[in-house]
PDB file of C-alpha atoms in Angstrom:
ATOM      1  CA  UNK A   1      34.601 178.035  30.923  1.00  0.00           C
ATOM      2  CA  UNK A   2      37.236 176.057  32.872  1.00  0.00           C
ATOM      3  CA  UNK A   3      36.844 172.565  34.160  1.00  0.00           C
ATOM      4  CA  UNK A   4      39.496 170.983  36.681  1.00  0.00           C
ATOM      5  CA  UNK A   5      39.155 167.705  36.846  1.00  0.00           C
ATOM      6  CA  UNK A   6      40.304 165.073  39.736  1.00  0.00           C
ATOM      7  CA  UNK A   7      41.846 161.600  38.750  1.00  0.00           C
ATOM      8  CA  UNK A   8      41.588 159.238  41.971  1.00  0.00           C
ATOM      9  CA  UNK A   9      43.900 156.419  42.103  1.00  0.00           C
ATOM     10  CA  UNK A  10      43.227 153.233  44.396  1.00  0.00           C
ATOM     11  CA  UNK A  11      45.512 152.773  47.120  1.00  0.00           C
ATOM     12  CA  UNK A  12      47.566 150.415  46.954  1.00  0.00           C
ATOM     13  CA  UNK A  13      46.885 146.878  48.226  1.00  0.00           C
ATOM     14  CA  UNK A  14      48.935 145.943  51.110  1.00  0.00           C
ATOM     15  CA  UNK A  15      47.436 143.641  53.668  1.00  0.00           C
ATOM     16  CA  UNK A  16      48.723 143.280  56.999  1.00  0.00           C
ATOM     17  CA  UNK A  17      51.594 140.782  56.926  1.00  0.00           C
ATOM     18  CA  UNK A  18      52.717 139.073  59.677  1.00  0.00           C
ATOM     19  CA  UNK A  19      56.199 139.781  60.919  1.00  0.00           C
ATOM     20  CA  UNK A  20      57.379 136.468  59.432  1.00  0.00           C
ATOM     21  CA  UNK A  21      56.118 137.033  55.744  1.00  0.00           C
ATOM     22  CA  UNK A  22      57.088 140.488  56.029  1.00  0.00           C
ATOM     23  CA  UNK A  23      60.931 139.366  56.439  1.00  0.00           C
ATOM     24  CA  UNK A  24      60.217 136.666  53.306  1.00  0.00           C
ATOM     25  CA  UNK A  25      59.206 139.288  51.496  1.00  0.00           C
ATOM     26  CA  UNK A  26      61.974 141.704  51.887  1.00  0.00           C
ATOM     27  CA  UNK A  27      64.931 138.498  52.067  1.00  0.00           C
ATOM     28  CA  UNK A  28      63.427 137.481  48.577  1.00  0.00           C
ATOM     29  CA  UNK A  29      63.936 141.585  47.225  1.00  0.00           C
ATOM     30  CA  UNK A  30      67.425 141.294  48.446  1.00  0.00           C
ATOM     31  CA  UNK A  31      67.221 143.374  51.244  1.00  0.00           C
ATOM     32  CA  UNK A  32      68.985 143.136  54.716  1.00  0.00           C
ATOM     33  CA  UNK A  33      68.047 144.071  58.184  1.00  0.00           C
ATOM     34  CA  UNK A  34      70.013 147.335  59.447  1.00  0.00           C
ATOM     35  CA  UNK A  35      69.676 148.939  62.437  1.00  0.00           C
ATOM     36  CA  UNK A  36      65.869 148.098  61.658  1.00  0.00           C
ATOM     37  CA  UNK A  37      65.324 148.901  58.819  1.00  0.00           C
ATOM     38  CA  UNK A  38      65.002 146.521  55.443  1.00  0.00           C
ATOM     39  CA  UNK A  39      67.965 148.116  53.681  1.00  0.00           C
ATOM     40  CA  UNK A  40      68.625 146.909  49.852  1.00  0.00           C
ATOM     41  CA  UNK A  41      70.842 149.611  49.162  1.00  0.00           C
ATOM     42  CA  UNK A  42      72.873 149.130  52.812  1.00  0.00           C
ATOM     43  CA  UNK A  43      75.719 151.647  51.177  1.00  0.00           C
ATOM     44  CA  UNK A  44      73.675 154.593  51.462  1.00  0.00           C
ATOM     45  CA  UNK A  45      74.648 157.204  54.061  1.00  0.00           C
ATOM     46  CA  UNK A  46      70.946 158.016  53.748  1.00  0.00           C
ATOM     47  CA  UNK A  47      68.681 154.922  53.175  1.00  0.00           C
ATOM     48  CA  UNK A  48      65.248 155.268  53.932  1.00  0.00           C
ATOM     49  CA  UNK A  49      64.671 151.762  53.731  1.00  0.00           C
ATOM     50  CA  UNK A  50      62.232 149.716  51.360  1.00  0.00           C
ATOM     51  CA  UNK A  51      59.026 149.312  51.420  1.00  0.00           C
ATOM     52  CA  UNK A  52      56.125 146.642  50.523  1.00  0.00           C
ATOM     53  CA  UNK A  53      54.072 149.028  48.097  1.00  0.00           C
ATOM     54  CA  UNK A  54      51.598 145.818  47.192  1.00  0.00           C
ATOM     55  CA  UNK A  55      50.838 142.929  48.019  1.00  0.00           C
ATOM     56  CA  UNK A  56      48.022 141.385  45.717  1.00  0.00           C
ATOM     57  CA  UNK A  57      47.331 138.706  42.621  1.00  0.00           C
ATOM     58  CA  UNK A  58      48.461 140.962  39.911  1.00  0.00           C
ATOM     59  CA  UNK A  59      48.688 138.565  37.160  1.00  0.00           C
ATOM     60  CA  UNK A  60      45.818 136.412  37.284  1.00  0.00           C
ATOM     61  CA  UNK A  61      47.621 133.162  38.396  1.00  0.00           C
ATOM     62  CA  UNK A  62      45.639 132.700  41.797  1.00  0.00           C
ATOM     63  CA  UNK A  63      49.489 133.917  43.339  1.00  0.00           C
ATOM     64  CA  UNK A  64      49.944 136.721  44.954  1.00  0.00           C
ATOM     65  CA  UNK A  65      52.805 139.244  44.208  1.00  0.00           C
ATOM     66  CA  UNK A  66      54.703 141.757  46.210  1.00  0.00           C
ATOM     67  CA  UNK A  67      56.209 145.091  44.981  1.00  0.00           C
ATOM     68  CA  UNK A  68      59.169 146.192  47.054  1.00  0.00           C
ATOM     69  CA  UNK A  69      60.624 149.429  46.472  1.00  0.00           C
ATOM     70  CA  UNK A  70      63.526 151.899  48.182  1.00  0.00           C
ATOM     71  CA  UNK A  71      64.232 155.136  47.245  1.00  0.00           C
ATOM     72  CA  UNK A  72      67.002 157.481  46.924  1.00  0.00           C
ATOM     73  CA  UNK A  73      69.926 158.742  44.240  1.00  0.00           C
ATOM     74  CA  UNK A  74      72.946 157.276  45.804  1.00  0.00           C
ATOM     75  CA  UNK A  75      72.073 153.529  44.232  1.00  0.00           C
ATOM     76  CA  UNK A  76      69.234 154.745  41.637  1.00  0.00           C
ATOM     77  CA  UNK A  77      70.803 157.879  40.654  1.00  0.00           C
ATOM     78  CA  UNK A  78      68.570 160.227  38.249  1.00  0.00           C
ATOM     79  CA  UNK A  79      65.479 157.797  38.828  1.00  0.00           C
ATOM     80  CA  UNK A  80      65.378 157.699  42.577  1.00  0.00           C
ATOM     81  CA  UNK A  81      63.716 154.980  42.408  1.00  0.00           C
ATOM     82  CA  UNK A  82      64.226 151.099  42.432  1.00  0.00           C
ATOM     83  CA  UNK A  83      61.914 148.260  42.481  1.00  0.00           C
ATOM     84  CA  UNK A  84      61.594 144.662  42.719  1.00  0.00           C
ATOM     85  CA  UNK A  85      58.733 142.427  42.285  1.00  0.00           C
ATOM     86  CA  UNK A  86      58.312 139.052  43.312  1.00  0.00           C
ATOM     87  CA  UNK A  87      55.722 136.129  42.945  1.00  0.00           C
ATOM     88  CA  UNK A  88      54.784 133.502  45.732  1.00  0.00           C
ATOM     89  CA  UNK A  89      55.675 130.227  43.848  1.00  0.00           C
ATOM     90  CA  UNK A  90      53.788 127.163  45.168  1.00  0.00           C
ATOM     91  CA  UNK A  91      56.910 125.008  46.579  1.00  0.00           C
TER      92      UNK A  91
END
């Protein structure tokens, strides 16, 4: 007898930021603004642009911290992949 089972992740937590946090966010990862997109890889011919994947108190400190990632091989090569994350410090 088979059994297929399902695992269900939780989304992700990303709350609606305004504009202004938004661009915090990204400055802090080291991104730039580029033809409107946040760009932290700006010498890819193909940048998708990052992303805010999370936004939430992941540590427990009563902070919360983003998770800003951007894709692609030409500046994360076999990974694809780079992220950064960041903490909101109180000053």
């Amino acid at each position: 007898m088979l059994f297929s089972f399902m695992l269900l992740l939780a989304a992700p937590s990303v709350p609606i930021l305004p504009p202004a946090e938004r661009a915090a966010i990204f400055k802090a990862a080291g991104a730039n603004l580029v033809r409107g997109k946040w760009l932290i890889c700006a010498e890819d011919p193909q940048a998708q642009g990052a992303t805010i994947d999370e936004v939430r108190d992941l540590n427990s400190d009563g902070r919360p911290e983003a998770v800003v990632s951007e894709g692609g091989t030409f500046c994360y090569g076999a990974a694809e992949s780079g992220f950064t994350l960041l903490s909101k410090q109180g000053n």
